[in-house]
Short mmCIF file of C-alpha atoms in Angstrom, two decimals:
data_model
loop_
_atom_site.label_atom_id
_atom_site.label_comp_id
_atom_site.label_asym_id
_atom_site.label_seq_id
_atom_site.Cartn_x
_atom_site.Cartn_y
_atom_site.Cartn_z
CA UNK A 150 118.55 98.73 112.31
CA UNK A 151 117.07 101.63 114.20
CA UNK A 152 116.42 105.01 112.61
CA UNK A 153 119.48 106.52 114.26
CA UNK A 154 121.70 103.87 112.69
CA UNK A 155 120.30 104.40 109.19
CA UNK A 156 120.85 108.15 109.57
CA UNK A 157 124.52 107.69 108.75
CA UNK A 158 123.70 106.83 105.14
CA UNK A 159 121.10 109.59 104.64
CA UNK A 160 121.88 113.20 103.88
CA UNK A 161 120.12 116.11 102.26
CA UNK A 162 121.90 116.78 98.98
CA UNK A 163 123.45 120.20 98.62
CA UNK A 164 123.66 121.05 94.95
CA UNK A 165 126.97 122.42 93.75
CA UNK A 166 127.44 125.32 91.41
CA UNK A 167 125.62 124.85 88.11
CA UNK A 168 127.66 125.24 84.97
CA UNK A 169 126.28 127.43 82.19
CA UNK A 170 124.00 125.59 79.81
CA UNK A 171 125.23 124.70 76.35
CA UNK A 172 123.84 126.59 73.34
CA UNK A 173 120.43 125.50 72.13
CA UNK A 174 120.72 123.35 69.02
CA UNK A 175 117.39 121.51 68.92
CA UNK A 176 113.79 122.16 69.95
CA UNK A 177 112.41 120.37 72.98
CA UNK A 178 110.43 117.28 72.05
CA UNK A 179 107.89 115.37 74.09
CA UNK A 180 108.87 112.21 75.92
CA UNK A 181 106.03 109.71 76.08
CA UNK A 182 104.76 108.92 79.57
CA UNK A 183 105.49 105.36 80.58
CA UNK A 184 102.96 103.03 82.12
CA UNK A 185 102.56 103.37 85.87
CA UNK A 186 104.31 100.75 87.93
CA UNK A 187 102.26 98.62 90.31
CA UNK A 188 102.19 100.16 93.78
CA UNK A 189 103.81 97.93 96.39
CA UNK A 190 104.83 98.14 100.02
CA UNK A 191 107.15 96.20 102.29
CA UNK A 192 109.87 94.11 100.65
CA UNK A 193 108.58 94.60 97.11
CA UNK A 194 108.19 98.32 97.66
CA UNK A 195 111.75 98.67 98.95
CA UNK A 196 113.13 96.68 96.02
CA UNK A 197 111.19 98.78 93.55
CA UNK A 198 112.41 102.00 95.18
CA UNK A 199 116.00 100.75 95.18
CA UNK A 200 115.71 100.13 91.44
CA UNK A 201 114.04 103.48 90.78
CA UNK A 202 116.85 105.31 92.58
CA UNK A 203 119.34 103.23 90.58
CA UNK A 204 117.48 104.17 87.40
CA UNK A 205 117.99 107.83 88.21
CA UNK A 206 121.66 107.36 89.05
CA UNK A 207 122.41 105.30 85.96
CA UNK A 208 120.59 107.63 83.55
CA UNK A 209 122.35 110.68 85.01
CA UNK A 210 125.75 109.01 84.72
CA UNK A 211 125.03 108.18 81.08
CA UNK A 212 123.93 111.74 80.36
CA UNK A 213 126.97 113.16 82.15
CA UNK A 214 129.14 110.97 79.92
CA UNK A 215 127.27 112.29 76.88
CA UNK A 216 127.10 116.01 77.70
CA UNK A 217 129.65 116.66 80.44
CA UNK A 218 127.29 118.79 82.54
CA UNK A 219 128.21 118.50 86.21
CA UNK A 220 124.55 118.89 87.12
CA UNK A 221 124.13 115.25 86.14
CA UNK A 222 127.23 114.12 88.02
CA UNK A 223 126.25 115.99 91.19
CA UNK A 224 122.77 114.51 91.21
CA UNK A 225 124.02 111.03 90.27
CA UNK A 226 126.20 111.13 93.39
CA UNK A 227 123.16 112.09 95.44
CA UNK A 228 121.18 109.22 93.92
CA UNK A 229 123.93 106.84 95.05
CA UNK A 230 123.31 108.06 98.58
CA UNK A 231 119.59 107.37 98.09
CA UNK A 232 120.42 103.84 96.93
CA UNK A 233 122.62 103.33 99.98
CA UNK A 234 119.83 104.50 102.29
CA UNK A 235 117.31 102.05 100.84
CA UNK A 236 119.91 99.27 100.89
CA UNK A 237 120.55 99.91 104.60
CA UNK A 238 116.87 99.39 105.37
CA UNK A 239 116.75 96.26 103.22
CA UNK A 240 119.81 94.77 104.94
CA UNK A 241 118.30 95.46 108.35
CA UNK A 242 115.13 93.68 107.29
CA UNK A 243 117.17 90.88 105.66
CA UNK A 244 115.68 91.58 102.24
CA UNK A 245 117.80 90.64 99.23
CA UNK A 246 118.75 93.50 96.93
CA UNK A 247 119.71 91.99 93.54
CA UNK A 248 120.65 95.35 92.02
CA UNK A 249 122.85 96.70 94.82
CA UNK A 250 126.10 95.85 93.03
CA UNK A 251 124.79 95.38 89.48
CA UNK A 252 126.34 97.19 86.54
CA UNK A 253 125.03 100.46 85.16
CA UNK A 254 121.90 99.85 83.09
CA UNK A 255 121.23 96.41 84.60
CA UNK A 256 117.95 95.99 86.48
CA UNK A 257 115.85 93.22 87.98
CA UNK A 258 112.58 94.90 86.94
CA UNK A 259 112.17 94.58 83.15
CA UNK A 260 109.97 97.69 82.92
CA UNK A 261 112.61 99.79 84.64
CA UNK A 262 115.27 98.29 82.35
CA UNK A 263 113.23 99.33 79.30
CA UNK A 264 112.67 102.77 80.82
CA UNK A 265 116.42 103.20 81.28
CA UNK A 266 117.05 102.53 77.58
CA UNK A 267 114.28 104.90 76.52
CA UNK A 268 115.37 107.74 78.79
CA UNK A 269 119.03 107.53 77.84
CA UNK A 270 118.11 107.52 74.15
CA UNK A 271 115.86 110.55 74.61
CA UNK A 272 118.39 112.44 76.68
CA UNK A 273 121.13 111.79 74.15
CA UNK A 274 119.37 113.75 71.40
CA UNK A 275 120.19 117.18 72.88
CA UNK A 276 121.24 118.80 76.13
CA UNK A 277 117.75 120.27 76.43
CA UNK A 278 116.19 116.85 76.18
CA UNK A 279 118.70 115.57 78.73
CA UNK A 280 117.51 118.11 81.31
CA UNK A 281 113.91 117.31 80.39
CA UNK A 282 114.62 113.63 81.08
CA UNK A 283 116.05 114.59 84.48
CA UNK A 284 112.89 116.49 85.38
CA UNK A 285 110.69 113.59 84.26
CA UNK A 286 112.66 111.09 86.36
CA UNK A 287 112.34 113.26 89.46
CA UNK A 288 108.64 113.80 88.69
CA UNK A 289 108.09 110.02 88.66
CA UNK A 290 110.28 109.50 91.73
CA UNK A 291 108.37 112.11 93.74
CA UNK A 292 105.06 110.57 92.69
CA UNK A 293 106.11 107.06 93.68
CA UNK A 294 107.68 108.18 96.95
CA UNK A 295 104.52 110.01 97.94
CA UNK A 296 102.46 106.88 97.20
CA UNK A 297 104.88 104.72 99.20
CA UNK A 298 104.72 107.08 102.18
CA UNK A 299 100.92 107.01 102.12
CA UNK A 300 100.78 103.21 101.78
CA UNK A 301 103.44 102.24 104.32
CA UNK A 302 102.87 101.71 108.03
CA UNK A 303 106.56 101.10 108.77
CA UNK A 304 108.11 104.01 110.68
CA UNK A 305 111.62 103.51 109.32
CA UNK A 306 110.46 103.13 105.72
CA UNK A 307 108.38 106.31 105.99
CA UNK A 308 111.30 108.21 107.51
CA UNK A 309 113.69 107.12 104.76
CA UNK A 310 111.17 107.80 102.00
CA UNK A 311 110.60 111.31 103.35
CA UNK A 312 114.34 111.96 103.20
CA UNK A 313 114.46 110.70 99.62
CA UNK A 314 111.46 112.85 98.77
CA UNK A 315 113.20 116.02 99.93
CA UNK A 316 116.23 115.11 97.82
CA UNK A 317 114.09 114.45 94.75
CA UNK A 318 112.35 117.78 95.14
CA UNK A 319 115.74 119.49 95.23
CA UNK A 320 116.79 117.63 92.08
CA UNK A 321 113.56 118.64 90.36
CA UNK A 322 114.28 122.30 91.06
CA UNK A 323 117.81 121.92 89.66
CA UNK A 324 116.63 120.38 86.40
CA UNK A 325 113.80 122.86 85.94
CA UNK A 326 116.25 125.74 86.46
CA UNK A 327 118.32 124.33 83.62
CA UNK A 328 115.26 124.12 81.37
CA UNK A 329 114.32 127.67 82.34
CA UNK A 330 117.78 128.82 81.26
CA UNK A 331 116.72 127.81 77.72
CA UNK A 332 113.42 129.64 78.08
CA UNK A 333 111.56 126.34 78.65
CA UNK A 334 109.01 125.42 81.28
CA UNK A 335 108.37 121.96 82.65
CA UNK A 336 104.89 120.41 82.63
CA UNK A 337 104.24 117.76 85.27
CA UNK A 338 103.71 114.22 83.95
CA UNK A 339 102.95 112.36 87.20
CA UNK A 340 102.48 114.76 90.10
CA UNK A 341 99.85 117.50 89.92
CA UNK A 342 100.49 120.99 88.57
CA UNK A 343 99.81 122.35 92.05
CA UNK A 344 102.39 120.00 93.58
CA UNK A 345 104.97 120.99 90.97
CA UNK A 346 104.34 124.68 91.70
CA UNK A 347 104.78 124.06 95.41
CA UNK A 348 108.10 122.27 94.86
CA UNK A 349 109.45 124.95 92.54
CA UNK A 350 108.47 127.74 94.92
CA UNK A 351 110.74 126.35 97.62
CA UNK A 352 114.49 126.75 97.92
#
């Protein structure tokens, strides 16, 4: 599938109006950083990225169910588009995608499956922690996408990953705005402080 054909399943997510944050009931707590995943390219890299985008979608759907904030629903819908974009590339390359139609919370990668359980549990403790979880997921996604772009020599993969990267940066800004509404700042876990500052300075 040429780049122009894949374009139909890629779009830059436009965030909807953000609902007011719920009252603060608990203090923000730290979420332990997970072990880094092994960097891969090609078929394994695409499969990993498909699962990471699914991780984001599934966690946000669970947190929307828990807290009812449309921020999570809006971004979950965008993550579905990210999943579709990666799936389009995989289909064109005739690469099997075992998680394309799998249920929420079901993953091929056991580390990602464990991460899903941990993040949902953390985000279910308070609305503040839920937004913190969102920022951490986007932090990890941005980090992995940047590594994949640097490692790949495939023009289509790089093009798709760059589109996903722009979406993840937008999601990061949305979650950090929510944390800021509680008087909280976000500290980068995966990307550098300078990279986080650059992302947050953009619109």
